[in-house]
Amino acid sequence: MRNQYQERSTVIRIIFLTVGIIFIVRLAFMQVFDSEYRRQADRQALRPITQFPARGLIYDRNGELLVYNEAVYDLMVIPRMTKGLDTNMFCRVMGITRDEFDARMRKACKYSTYSASPFMKQVSKEEYGSWENSLYKFRGFYVQQRTLRVYDKPIAAHVLGYVGEVDQSEIDADKFYKQGDYIGKSGLEKSYEEVLRGIKGKRIMQVDVHNREIGSYMNGAYDTMAVEGGNLYTTLDASLQEYAEGLMANKRGCIVAIEPSTGEVLAMVSAPGYDPNLLVGRVRGENYQMLLQDISRPLLNRALIEHYPPGSIFKVAQAVTALQLGVITPNSGFVCDKSLVGCHNHPSARSVQEAIKMSCNPYFYQVYRRVIQQGKYKSIYKDSPYGLTVWRDYMLRFGFGQKMGIDLPASGITPGFIPDTAFYNKRYGRERWAFSTIYSNSIGQGEVTVVPIQMANLACIVANRGYYITPHLVRYYGPDSVRNEEFYTKHETGINKAYFDIAANGMYDVVHVAGGTARRANIPDIDICGKTGTAQNIGEDHSVFICFAPKEKPKIAVAVYVENARGGGGYWAAPIASLVIEKYIRGEVTRKDVEKMYREAAPCQKLPLTRVAKKKKK
Amino acid sequence: METKIDWVTLLLYAAILVFGWMNIYAACYDEAHTAILDLHTMHGKQLLWIGISVVIALIITHIDPHIFSSMSYLIYLVVIGLLVVVLFVGTVTKGGLSWIDFGSFKFQPSEFAKFATALALGKYMSSLDLDYRQLRTKLIAWGLILLPAGIIILQHDTGSALVFASFLLPLYREGMSPRILIVGLVAVVLFVVTLLLGKYKLILVGVLAAIALLYLFGWLNKRTRKHYIWVTAVFAACTLFIFSVDFAFEKVLQPHQRDRIYVLLGKTDEKTNSTTGYNVYQSKIAIGSGGVFGKGFLKGTITKADFVPEQETDFIFCTVGEEWGFVGSTLLILAYIGLLFRLVTLAERQYSKFSRIYGYSVASILFLHLFINIGMALGLLPVIGIPLPFFSYGGSSLMAFTILLFIFLRQDQERTNPI
Ligand SMILES: [Zn+2]
């Protein structure tokens, strides 16, 4: 039994041996009898040259070119091939010193002596022209073309982002990148990197003993063409962006303008900003360090990353949520009882609309109490967690408490915070808290924080009377005009449209009726609906205003944050927002005096506003 | 009674390991990084893997060999579990999804599926009162092999899945009909000839029809009815196969797999991705330019200038060919064939059926890797990325091959105590 089929071991040995013999015979033919391979190898002075595709261009919503490319040249070196180099002549031709030469060569050798690495990076077209014809004298050196970004208007730096050299972790993460390649590091350049970068090509050149390229290898049979990167067609309005950036001069804060019906971001300003041309080319590293160390943090996109207690603006969301839950009616009136929570002097509000207009704190204290303690349970310690869960669910539907799904890198977006029962249980203990513990949320001052873009989105929700489309910056991209379907879906709040009409009426009164908190935003002929707020801050509070216009069929929704600005939302943020709206709807601003005043005003005198140092020439 | 470990195998293993490391050192050699134990370099890391493998080998040779037999199914199930896990949490490398990432350490369960399958198959086939002719037996044996292979195909790692075909040899040794081997061979030949003929494939059908007719009405006198039916059926099957080749080629194979086959058949004028052709061409130039005695250690030019891709892993044989020439390459191949022969000898001297089947599995797995890897470097087979055993750069594969081999050597030591 054991030795059954033993003869088959011989068959198996024969199979093994046959394959071995085939291999050895094949090797004999290739290595011993055929000298063609050897000759090929000797002639194999081949140089694979990567063809870098031009990065995709970026346009604004009207077809204006925001970002394009210019050609620069990298002088590459393969150290092993430079034996016998006339170093003195080389230094003279290239215009570098001997020490510089040695340092660069050491660096190249450290990378690899066999593979090419950049010797001189980003040489301009003119400089390249001055030694192009002498290059053949220097064995081991050749030139590789690359492109750099150019910005005609120094605007929208935070949105566009910048491009930089790949670091080791990026090389490890994606085989596409090689040492010295460029990659989008922030903004749209990063989030649309795979669209913008294109596909690299490869040309294999034959090189003679004098290091001259004598043509394509095998007539280019093994070459691949580079494919240009896809263009981005953004939603930005370049002239509005430029105008809004001008309004934020000498200030800190941000402006977000969105077309409510589409979620398209028309302008996104974060101040102080910087000229995007600063982060291009050989001066990039130095300028980047300078911007990084600036205490006013010009590299941050405040519209997405800062989060503040929302202040009075939050009351709009509370009003419609309470109406939807049926815990108040449009005609509910509450006495302005300053013993509950502080307020300014005004007649008591007799309706939701009036309460929004007057921004009455005790009124919303009462509203929030009815939301949190709906009476489902006898014990308020059981009732409050129930109410909070219901309330939180509504707040999330407004886009609060979660990262906005805008098409910018998620690492630069803050979710903000809407507390849940787990949060309060941890802080106070299970069934140890109730409405009276958390009432500050009612006026946007408790644990709640929101991000400026979420505030702009709230204005969109009221403008749309109940839904929003995720704010986004790119309409379509690439040669096939690809659209991101996610940016065409309506996110419904599930709140009755009629309640939003009430909120819109209240916001209309804020700007237009005596006793409203933002009369300064009033422009004849344009129906602006808005809500002021004050974001509490260590130090001077921030002035906040959200609004949309016109009241019917709104074309634009705006959120404005001015940091450390005394006087509340009505004083600083509201007039700035009204200028943005006027500029967008009319095309130009007629109130030149107002424009001039707010352009020049600098609200935060106490903190020195470090101006970005003078732009270094590339 | 315990005997000494088989020193012939051990010596061949060590020789291949050392020669392999030298070639990895040469393949990624750079004058600026010559330190041997630099863990940022491939040869430095490989040295670490070799050290770990030696420790693993030592451990295996000191544990009770019966444990492998008794734990076979458990090991098999664990590895299958890991393979399924990879499907969900794996990292994508080289277009395939087959790694589990533990921080900086990557682990490829498909490498370990080979010895697990060998154990499970050996265990099952060596069960007492097993009737090989029963359909149930065949189905279970095939199931044991095809289950891991199938999951690995789902991970888009066709090369590793192909290795499971090597279990045909131990099955054949245990009495499986050779028919399936012959059918496989005929299928491959027909596939290649059909692709080579392209639109002239009717010629092939004609030739087959002529052979069938000659066979039926020519010199053969055994004209029974059964015989007619058989020959006609075989002819019909072949014809059907020929006409389905195009379909399978276009619909089943991935574009890069089609490219690789076209390149192999010299049909580069077809719509191929020229990169594949370039790689194979460079590989052949590297090997061919080695000549009789090679260019010498660290003196290769083609493999140094980044012309050959994956030169530390799948194309490591290029470095051997270029730097050690015909003599070195032949010696390496002879060392491998010697190892395989020795393993067959060891397998035949086992008292237990489990050990014999396992031994044949080891030899066959090593053989298939050798066959595909060197065949590809020599331009005889399409580009299929699998490592050369004990030789290519890579921790998972080296450790898995070491475990595979030493489990067998451990059983061989105890061969007189049948399990
Ligand atoms: Zn009040």
PDB file of C-alpha atoms in Angstrom, chain B residues 8-177:
ATOM      1  CA  VAL B   8      22.022  18.220   2.120  1.00  0.00           C
ATOM      2  CA  THR B   9      18.799  20.222   2.150  1.00  0.00           C
ATOM      3  CA  LEU B  10      20.111  22.494   4.861  1.00  0.00           C
ATOM      4  CA  LEU B  11      23.268  23.248   2.915  1.00  0.00           C
ATOM      5  CA  LEU B  12      21.372  24.013  -0.309  1.00  0.00           C
ATOM      6  CA  TYR B  13      18.954  26.220   1.643  1.00  0.00           C
ATOM      7  CA  ALA B  14      21.831  28.165   3.198  1.00  0.00           C
ATOM      8  CA  ALA B  15      23.683  28.525  -0.105  1.00  0.00           C
ATOM      9  CA  ILE B  16      20.622  29.873  -1.909  1.00  0.00           C
ATOM     10  CA  LEU B  17      19.875  32.234   0.972  1.00  0.00           C
ATOM     11  CA  VAL B  18      23.372  33.711   0.992  1.00  0.00           C
ATOM     12  CA  PHE B  19      23.613  33.989  -2.791  1.00  0.00           C
ATOM     13  CA  GLY B  20      20.179  35.615  -2.813  1.00  0.00           C
ATOM     14  CA  TRP B  21      21.195  38.217  -0.277  1.00  0.00           C
ATOM     15  CA  MET B  22      24.344  39.048  -2.262  1.00  0.00           C
ATOM     16  CA  ASN B  23      22.217  39.690  -5.313  1.00  0.00           C
ATOM     17  CA  ILE B  24      19.780  41.879  -3.415  1.00  0.00           C
ATOM     18  CA  TYR B  25      22.772  43.824  -2.151  1.00  0.00           C
ATOM     19  CA  ALA B  26      23.952  44.205  -5.728  1.00  0.00           C
ATOM     20  CA  ALA B  27      20.527  45.084  -7.099  1.00  0.00           C
ATOM     21  CA  CYS B  28      20.086  48.037  -4.784  1.00  0.00           C
ATOM     22  CA  TYR B  29      23.789  48.787  -4.508  1.00  0.00           C
ATOM     23  CA  ASP B  30      24.707  52.402  -4.219  1.00  0.00           C
ATOM     24  CA  GLU B  31      28.178  53.685  -3.499  1.00  0.00           C
ATOM     25  CA  ALA B  32      26.763  56.060  -0.925  1.00  0.00           C
ATOM     26  CA  HIS B  33      25.075  53.336   1.127  1.00  0.00           C
ATOM     27  CA  THR B  34      27.429  50.430   1.499  1.00  0.00           C
ATOM     28  CA  ALA B  35      26.890  49.621   5.177  1.00  0.00           C
ATOM     29  CA  ILE B  36      25.580  46.073   5.428  1.00  0.00           C
ATOM     30  CA  LEU B  37      23.338  46.553   8.417  1.00  0.00           C
ATOM     31  CA  ASP B  38      21.565  49.739   7.407  1.00  0.00           C
ATOM     32  CA  LEU B  39      17.889  49.126   8.034  1.00  0.00           C
ATOM     33  CA  HIS B  40      16.915  51.872   5.606  1.00  0.00           C
ATOM     34  CA  THR B  41      18.231  49.811   2.721  1.00  0.00           C
ATOM     35  CA  MET B  42      16.642  46.740   1.214  1.00  0.00           C
ATOM     36  CA  HIS B  43      19.674  44.541   1.822  1.00  0.00           C
ATOM     37  CA  GLY B  44      19.737  45.685   5.452  1.00  0.00           C
ATOM     38  CA  LYS B  45      16.098  44.782   5.924  1.00  0.00           C
ATOM     39  CA  GLN B  46      16.583  41.480   4.145  1.00  0.00           C
ATOM     40  CA  LEU B  47      19.405  40.629   6.543  1.00  0.00           C
ATOM     41  CA  LEU B  48      16.951  41.180   9.361  1.00  0.00           C
ATOM     42  CA  TRP B  49      14.417  38.884   7.658  1.00  0.00           C
ATOM     43  CA  ILE B  50      17.095  36.235   7.222  1.00  0.00           C
ATOM     44  CA  GLY B  51      17.916  36.456  10.927  1.00  0.00           C
ATOM     45  CA  ILE B  52      14.259  36.104  11.857  1.00  0.00           C
ATOM     46  CA  SER B  53      13.895  33.149   9.478  1.00  0.00           C
ATOM     47  CA  VAL B  54      16.853  31.361  11.052  1.00  0.00           C
ATOM     48  CA  VAL B  55      15.243  31.796  14.462  1.00  0.00           C
ATOM     49  CA  ILE B  56      11.955  30.453  13.114  1.00  0.00           C
ATOM     50  CA  ALA B  57      13.803  27.458  11.606  1.00  0.00           C
ATOM     51  CA  LEU B  58      15.486  26.771  14.954  1.00  0.00           C
ATOM     52  CA  ILE B  59      12.177  26.908  16.781  1.00  0.00           C
ATOM     53  CA  ILE B  60      10.488  24.568  14.316  1.00  0.00           C
ATOM     54  CA  THR B  61      13.289  22.003  14.582  1.00  0.00           C
ATOM     55  CA  HIS B  62      12.820  21.935  18.335  1.00  0.00           C
ATOM     56  CA  ILE B  63       9.103  21.377  18.613  1.00  0.00           C
ATOM     57  CA  ASP B  64       7.184  18.112  18.512  1.00  0.00           C
ATOM     58  CA  PRO B  65       6.513  17.376  14.809  1.00  0.00           C
ATOM     59  CA  HIS B  66       3.220  15.657  15.612  1.00  0.00           C
ATOM     60  CA  ILE B  67       1.821  19.027  16.384  1.00  0.00           C
ATOM     61  CA  PHE B  68       1.767  19.923  12.668  1.00  0.00           C
ATOM     62  CA  SER B  69      -0.373  16.947  11.866  1.00  0.00           C
ATOM     63  CA  SER B  70      -2.755  17.449  14.754  1.00  0.00           C
ATOM     64  CA  MET B  71      -3.056  21.191  14.241  1.00  0.00           C
ATOM     65  CA  SER B  72      -3.351  21.051  10.436  1.00  0.00           C
ATOM     66  CA  TYR B  73      -7.001  21.954  10.167  1.00  0.00           C
ATOM     67  CA  LEU B  74      -6.723  24.631  12.832  1.00  0.00           C
ATOM     68  CA  ILE B  75      -3.793  26.322  11.051  1.00  0.00           C
ATOM     69  CA  TYR B  76      -5.699  26.065   7.781  1.00  0.00           C
ATOM     70  CA  LEU B  77      -8.804  27.694   9.244  1.00  0.00           C
ATOM     71  CA  VAL B  78      -6.795  30.493  10.853  1.00  0.00           C
ATOM     72  CA  VAL B  79      -5.055  31.317   7.568  1.00  0.00           C
ATOM     73  CA  ILE B  80      -8.340  31.225   5.647  1.00  0.00           C
ATOM     74  CA  GLY B  81      -9.717  33.609   8.263  1.00  0.00           C
ATOM     75  CA  LEU B  82      -6.757  35.950   7.764  1.00  0.00           C
ATOM     76  CA  LEU B  83      -7.228  35.851   3.996  1.00  0.00           C
ATOM     77  CA  VAL B  84     -10.847  36.891   4.413  1.00  0.00           C
ATOM     78  CA  VAL B  85      -9.800  39.661   6.794  1.00  0.00           C
ATOM     79  CA  VAL B  86      -7.366  40.962   4.170  1.00  0.00           C
ATOM     80  CA  LEU B  87     -10.248  41.292   1.727  1.00  0.00           C
ATOM     81  CA  PHE B  88     -11.746  43.888   4.046  1.00  0.00           C
ATOM     82  CA  VAL B  89      -8.830  45.655   5.686  1.00  0.00           C
ATOM     83  CA  GLY B  90      -5.958  44.944   3.289  1.00  0.00           C
ATOM     84  CA  THR B  91      -3.637  47.535   1.829  1.00  0.00           C
ATOM     85  CA  VAL B  92      -3.296  47.883  -1.908  1.00  0.00           C
ATOM     86  CA  THR B  93       0.162  47.230  -3.297  1.00  0.00           C
ATOM     87  CA  LYS B  94       1.053  46.861  -6.952  1.00  0.00           C
ATOM     88  CA  GLY B  95      -2.625  46.808  -7.834  1.00  0.00           C
ATOM     89  CA  GLY B  96      -3.192  43.747  -5.652  1.00  0.00           C
ATOM     90  CA  LEU B  97      -4.808  43.823  -2.254  1.00  0.00           C
ATOM     91  CA  SER B  98      -3.108  41.285  -0.098  1.00  0.00           C
ATOM     92  CA  TRP B  99      -1.353  42.879   2.827  1.00  0.00           C
ATOM     93  CA  ILE B 100      -2.309  43.449   6.421  1.00  0.00           C
ATOM     94  CA  ASP B 101      -0.658  46.541   7.825  1.00  0.00           C
ATOM     95  CA  PHE B 102       0.574  46.463  11.406  1.00  0.00           C
ATOM     96  CA  GLY B 103       1.977  49.931  11.706  1.00  0.00           C
ATOM     97  CA  SER B 104       5.203  49.849   9.768  1.00  0.00           C
ATOM     98  CA  PHE B 105       5.203  46.074   9.508  1.00  0.00           C
ATOM     99  CA  LYS B 106       3.350  44.550   6.591  1.00  0.00           C
ATOM    100  CA  PHE B 107       2.204  41.000   6.495  1.00  0.00           C
ATOM    101  CA  GLN B 108       0.952  39.004   3.525  1.00  0.00           C
ATOM    102  CA  PRO B 109      -1.280  36.098   4.574  1.00  0.00           C
ATOM    103  CA  SER B 110      -1.381  34.642   1.056  1.00  0.00           C
ATOM    104  CA  GLU B 111       2.259  33.584   1.497  1.00  0.00           C
ATOM    105  CA  PHE B 112       1.273  31.537   4.531  1.00  0.00           C
ATOM    106  CA  ALA B 113      -1.755  30.000   2.832  1.00  0.00           C
ATOM    107  CA  LYS B 114       0.581  27.703   0.892  1.00  0.00           C
ATOM    108  CA  PHE B 115       1.974  25.723   3.817  1.00  0.00           C
ATOM    109  CA  ALA B 116      -1.394  25.788   5.590  1.00  0.00           C
ATOM    110  CA  THR B 117      -3.000  24.210   2.534  1.00  0.00           C
ATOM    111  CA  ALA B 118      -0.166  21.673   2.271  1.00  0.00           C
ATOM    112  CA  LEU B 119      -0.774  20.667   5.895  1.00  0.00           C
ATOM    113  CA  ALA B 120      -4.539  20.409   5.519  1.00  0.00           C
ATOM    114  CA  LEU B 121      -4.310  18.476   2.251  1.00  0.00           C
ATOM    115  CA  GLY B 122      -1.766  16.078   3.738  1.00  0.00           C
ATOM    116  CA  LYS B 123      -3.936  15.544   6.780  1.00  0.00           C
ATOM    117  CA  TYR B 124      -7.033  14.851   4.752  1.00  0.00           C
ATOM    118  CA  MET B 125      -5.413  12.617   2.142  1.00  0.00           C
ATOM    119  CA  SER B 126      -3.705  10.551   4.820  1.00  0.00           C
ATOM    120  CA  SER B 127      -6.925   9.787   6.710  1.00  0.00           C
ATOM    121  CA  LEU B 128      -7.459   6.080   7.107  1.00  0.00           C
ATOM    122  CA  ASP B 129     -10.023   4.237   4.960  1.00  0.00           C
ATOM    123  CA  LEU B 130     -10.130   7.025   2.397  1.00  0.00           C
ATOM    124  CA  ASP B 131     -11.289   5.935  -1.033  1.00  0.00           C
ATOM    125  CA  TYR B 132      -9.615   8.116  -3.618  1.00  0.00           C
ATOM    126  CA  ARG B 133     -12.045   7.101  -6.319  1.00  0.00           C
ATOM    127  CA  GLN B 134     -15.041   8.459  -4.492  1.00  0.00           C
ATOM    128  CA  LEU B 135     -16.399  11.753  -5.791  1.00  0.00           C
ATOM    129  CA  ARG B 136     -16.735  13.017  -2.230  1.00  0.00           C
ATOM    130  CA  THR B 137     -13.015  12.542  -1.592  1.00  0.00           C
ATOM    131  CA  LYS B 138     -12.066  14.339  -4.771  1.00  0.00           C
ATOM    132  CA  LEU B 139     -14.423  17.236  -4.054  1.00  0.00           C
ATOM    133  CA  ILE B 140     -13.070  17.752  -0.542  1.00  0.00           C
ATOM    134  CA  ALA B 141      -9.446  17.588  -1.702  1.00  0.00           C
ATOM    135  CA  TRP B 142     -10.125  20.084  -4.477  1.00  0.00           C
ATOM    136  CA  GLY B 143     -12.118  22.253  -2.114  1.00  0.00           C
ATOM    137  CA  LEU B 144      -9.189  22.465   0.300  1.00  0.00           C
ATOM    138  CA  ILE B 145      -6.984  23.724  -2.550  1.00  0.00           C
ATOM    139  CA  LEU B 146      -9.436  25.960  -4.374  1.00  0.00           C
ATOM    140  CA  LEU B 147     -10.824  27.779  -1.332  1.00  0.00           C
ATOM    141  CA  PRO B 148      -7.615  29.726  -0.509  1.00  0.00           C
ATOM    142  CA  ALA B 149      -6.803  30.092  -4.221  1.00  0.00           C
ATOM    143  CA  GLY B 150     -10.246  31.598  -4.834  1.00  0.00           C
ATOM    144  CA  ILE B 151      -9.932  34.119  -2.030  1.00  0.00           C
ATOM    145  CA  ILE B 152      -6.478  35.109  -3.277  1.00  0.00           C
ATOM    146  CA  ILE B 153      -7.909  35.691  -6.760  1.00  0.00           C
ATOM    147  CA  LEU B 154     -10.464  38.002  -5.140  1.00  0.00           C
ATOM    148  CA  GLN B 155      -7.470  39.934  -3.798  1.00  0.00           C
ATOM    149  CA  HIS B 156      -6.327  40.404  -7.421  1.00  0.00           C
ATOM    150  CA  ASP B 157      -3.159  38.452  -6.742  1.00  0.00           C
ATOM    151  CA  THR B 158      -3.432  36.036  -9.654  1.00  0.00           C
ATOM    152  CA  GLY B 159       0.242  35.063  -9.452  1.00  0.00           C
ATOM    153  CA  SER B 160      -0.037  33.728  -5.900  1.00  0.00           C
ATOM    154  CA  ALA B 161      -3.276  31.937  -6.736  1.00  0.00           C
ATOM    155  CA  LEU B 162      -1.597  30.202  -9.671  1.00  0.00           C
ATOM    156  CA  VAL B 163       0.863  28.588  -7.256  1.00  0.00           C
ATOM    157  CA  PHE B 164      -1.953  26.435  -5.888  1.00  0.00           C
ATOM    158  CA  ALA B 165      -1.880  24.525  -9.167  1.00  0.00           C
ATOM    159  CA  SER B 166       1.286  22.929  -7.766  1.00  0.00           C
ATOM    160  CA  PHE B 167      -0.880  20.673  -5.563  1.00  0.00           C
ATOM    161  CA  LEU B 168      -1.675  18.705  -8.711  1.00  0.00           C
ATOM    162  CA  LEU B 169       1.708  16.981  -8.334  1.00  0.00           C
ATOM    163  CA  PRO B 170       1.248  15.537  -4.800  1.00  0.00           C
ATOM    164  CA  LEU B 171      -2.272  14.470  -5.807  1.00  0.00           C
ATOM    165  CA  TYR B 172      -0.853  12.805  -8.886  1.00  0.00           C
ATOM    166  CA  ARG B 173       1.760  11.043  -6.771  1.00  0.00           C
ATOM    167  CA  GLU B 174      -0.959   9.699  -4.500  1.00  0.00           C
ATOM    168  CA  GLY B 175      -2.821   8.159  -7.379  1.00  0.00           C
ATOM    169  CA  MET B 176      -4.881  10.831  -9.037  1.00  0.00           C
ATOM    170  CA  SER B 177      -5.403  10.116 -12.711  1.00  0.00           C
TER     171      SER B 177
END
